[in-house]
Amino acid sequence: MIRKFLHRIFSLGSAESVPADPAVAVIGCEQHSITRNRISPGSLKVALTLQQAGYTAYIVGGAVRDLLLGLKPKDYDVATSATPEEVRAVFRHSRIIGRRFRLVHVISKGETVEVSTFRGKASEALITTKNFCAHTDATGRLLHDNVFGSQEEDVRRRDFTINALFYDPATEEILDYLNGFKDVMAKRLRIIGEPEQRYREDPVRMLRAVRLSAKLGIQMDDKTAAPIGDMAPLLLNVPPARLFDEMLKLLFSGHALTAVIDLRARGLHHGLLPVLDVILEQPLGEQFISLALKNTDERVQQGKPVSPGFLFAALLWHEVLAVWNAHLKVGEKTIPALHKAMGEVLSAQRNRLAIPHRHDGMIYDIWSMQPRFEARSGRKPFRLLEHPNFPAAYDFMLLRCKSGEIDQELGQWWQTFKNTDNAGREAMLLQEAPARRRRKRRSRSKSAGEKVDAVSQEIA
Ligand code: ATP
Ligand code: MG
C-alpha cells in the first residue's frame, strides 16, 4: 500500500516535497538515521495520503527530534498545508479538536495522529487575514493562535529549534530552517526567536524547556535559560487547567526528579507547587518527594501504569502532615483534623494547578487510609486489605517507611500480612491492650464520628 503511494507521489514529481527555498537546509537520508520504516505506520500513512491529495505534509516536532536522538517517540505529529476542514475531508476517521490550536485527530492504523495546519505569525496575519484574529492579554500572552501561514512561518512559530525539523517521508529528507539538526547533534536546547518575547507569548514554554532538557538529557543554551528566573511569575497568568496538563507531562516524562529539581532551581515552581519550597527544605519531606518521583520515573521507564492521584498525594503529603499537626496542636481530634487538613491543602493547591476532581477519590483515600495501617489487631487489617485503593495506599505507606517518616517495622509487617494466607494473617495479629479494649467498649454507645475518633486516638 505504502509502496503504491510512494510510486504515485514520485511519478507526480513530488514538486511540493522538494523545497526551492534557499533558506532551508535539506539534510539527505545519508546524513541522518531516519529511514521511512522507523516512522509509525499510522503517521506515515497520514503524511503520504495528504501529499497524494495534493497538499504538503511532513512529520514534525518531537518525533523527528526523538528519532535523531535514538529515542522512541511518544507520539507523532504531522504538519500540513491543508486546513483542518480539508484534512477532515481526506480522512473519514478524523475529528477537529482544540480551541487555542485547532488540530485534527486522525485515526490511522490504530494510532491517533495529530495533524496541524501550518501556522503563521499572528500579528502580520491580523492585517492580512479576515477570518482569524490574534489577541494577546495584558502580559503579552497569546490568547488565540489559529492563523494559517506558510511552511517557513510555521517553523518559526514553534518553540525550540530541535522541535522545528520537518521530515518528508516520501524523500526521507529533513528540512531544517533554523539549524535545529546541529542543535540536536550538539544536545543543545535553543529557543526560536527572541527569548523574552517567546516566553511572554506563552509562559508554558519555560516549563517545556525544563521538561525537554530533563527528558532528553540536554542543556539549555545561555540565551534560552537567562530570562526564565525573571519571567517565572508569568506562569501565574496561565489557565490552571493548561498548567495541570503541562505539569502532568513533566511529572510523567520518566525524568520527573531531575525536572522538579530544575523547576525549583529556576523558581518556576512558585506558580505550580509552591509547597515544594517548604517541603524540600525539611530533610524528611525532601527524602519523601525524591523517593516518590524516583519511583514514578522507574515505573514510566519500565512502561508500568502511573497514577496522577498517587503522585499528587505524595507531592502534597508533607503539607497535609504540617496542617494536620497544626490542627492537633489546638486540640482538634485526630481523624477530623486529618480530613480538614486534606481539604485545605487540596483546595489551596487547586488555586494554582487545577488538579481535576476525578483524582480526588484516589488522593483522599490514600491520605485517609494512612492512620489505619497502624491498627494491627482485630478485624481492622482485614478490612483495610479489602479496600479498592489498598494497593495504592500500601505503596504510599511503604514510601513513608523508606523515607524515615514511620518505622520500617510497620512496612515489613504489612508486607508479610499482605502476602500470607488467612491462617498466617490471624497468627500475625497483635493483641489489643486490655485498657484499649475497655475504651473501645465504652465508645460503643457513641456516635459514628466519635467512634472513628476514639479508634484514631488509640492508633495515635
Ligand atoms: P513530546 O510529544 O515528546 O512531549 P513534543 O515536542 O512533540 O514533545 P508536543 O506537545 O507533542 O511536544 O508538541 C508538538 C510540537 O508542537 C513541538 O515539537 C513544537 O514544535 C510545537 N509546540 C508545542 N508546544 C508549543 C508551544 N507552547 N509553543 C510553540 N510551539 C509548540
Ligand atoms: Mg509530540
mmCIF file of N, CA, C and O in Angstrom, residues 1-2 40-43 45 107-112:
data_model
loop_
_atom_site.group_PDB
_atom_site.id
_atom_site.type_symbol
_atom_site.label_atom_id
_atom_site.label_comp_id
_atom_site.label_asym_id
_atom_site.label_seq_id
_atom_site.Cartn_x
_atom_site.Cartn_y
_atom_site.Cartn_z
ATOM 1 N N MET A 1 0.836 -1.204 0.000
ATOM 2 C CA MET A 1 0.000 0.000 0.000
ATOM 3 C C MET A 1 0.873 1.258 0.000
ATOM 4 O O MET A 1 0.728 2.143 -0.820
ATOM 5 N N ILE A 2 1.821 1.299 0.976
ATOM 6 C CA ILE A 2 2.699 2.460 1.096
ATOM 7 C C ILE A 2 3.563 2.608 -0.147
ATOM 8 O O ILE A 2 3.756 3.707 -0.671
ATOM 9 N N SER A 40 6.127 5.662 12.513
ATOM 10 C CA SER A 40 4.975 4.815 12.838
ATOM 11 C C SER A 40 4.084 4.662 11.595
ATOM 12 O O SER A 40 3.914 5.619 10.830
ATOM 13 N N PRO A 41 3.522 3.474 11.390
ATOM 14 C CA PRO A 41 2.733 3.238 10.176
ATOM 15 C C PRO A 41 1.573 4.208 10.019
ATOM 16 O O PRO A 41 1.281 4.675 8.916
ATOM 17 N N GLY A 42 0.936 4.578 11.132
ATOM 18 C CA GLY A 42 -0.222 5.477 11.067
ATOM 19 C C GLY A 42 0.162 6.866 10.579
ATOM 20 O O GLY A 42 -0.473 7.412 9.670
ATOM 21 N N SER A 43 1.227 7.432 11.147
ATOM 22 C CA SER A 43 1.594 8.797 10.756
ATOM 23 C C SER A 43 2.176 8.811 9.338
ATOM 24 O O SER A 43 1.978 9.760 8.580
ATOM 25 N N LYS A 45 1.221 6.905 6.933
ATOM 26 C CA LYS A 45 0.085 6.846 6.009
ATOM 27 C C LYS A 45 -0.609 8.214 5.923
ATOM 28 O O LYS A 45 -0.982 8.661 4.826
ATOM 29 N N ILE A 107 -7.465 9.013 13.021
ATOM 30 C CA ILE A 107 -7.200 7.640 13.455
ATOM 31 C C ILE A 107 -6.700 6.884 12.227
ATOM 32 O O ILE A 107 -7.409 6.788 11.220
ATOM 33 N N SER A 108 -5.473 6.404 12.344
ATOM 34 C CA SER A 108 -4.874 5.726 11.200
ATOM 35 C C SER A 108 -4.090 4.522 11.695
ATOM 36 O O SER A 108 -3.211 4.666 12.549
ATOM 37 N N LYS A 109 -4.429 3.371 11.213
ATOM 38 C CA LYS A 109 -3.774 2.120 11.603
ATOM 39 C C LYS A 109 -3.729 1.979 13.133
ATOM 40 O O LYS A 109 -2.690 1.641 13.710
ATOM 41 N N GLY A 110 -4.841 2.312 13.753
ATOM 42 C CA GLY A 110 -4.949 2.165 15.207
ATOM 43 C C GLY A 110 -4.247 3.246 16.012
ATOM 44 O O GLY A 110 -4.260 3.224 17.231
ATOM 45 N N GLU A 111 -3.634 4.211 15.331
ATOM 46 C CA GLU A 111 -2.949 5.294 16.051
ATOM 47 C C GLU A 111 -3.777 6.571 15.946
ATOM 48 O O GLU A 111 -4.484 6.764 14.963
ATOM 49 N N THR A 112 -3.592 7.461 16.930
ATOM 50 C CA THR A 112 -4.172 8.797 16.785
ATOM 51 C C THR A 112 -3.047 9.724 16.369
ATOM 52 O O THR A 112 -2.082 9.906 17.102
#
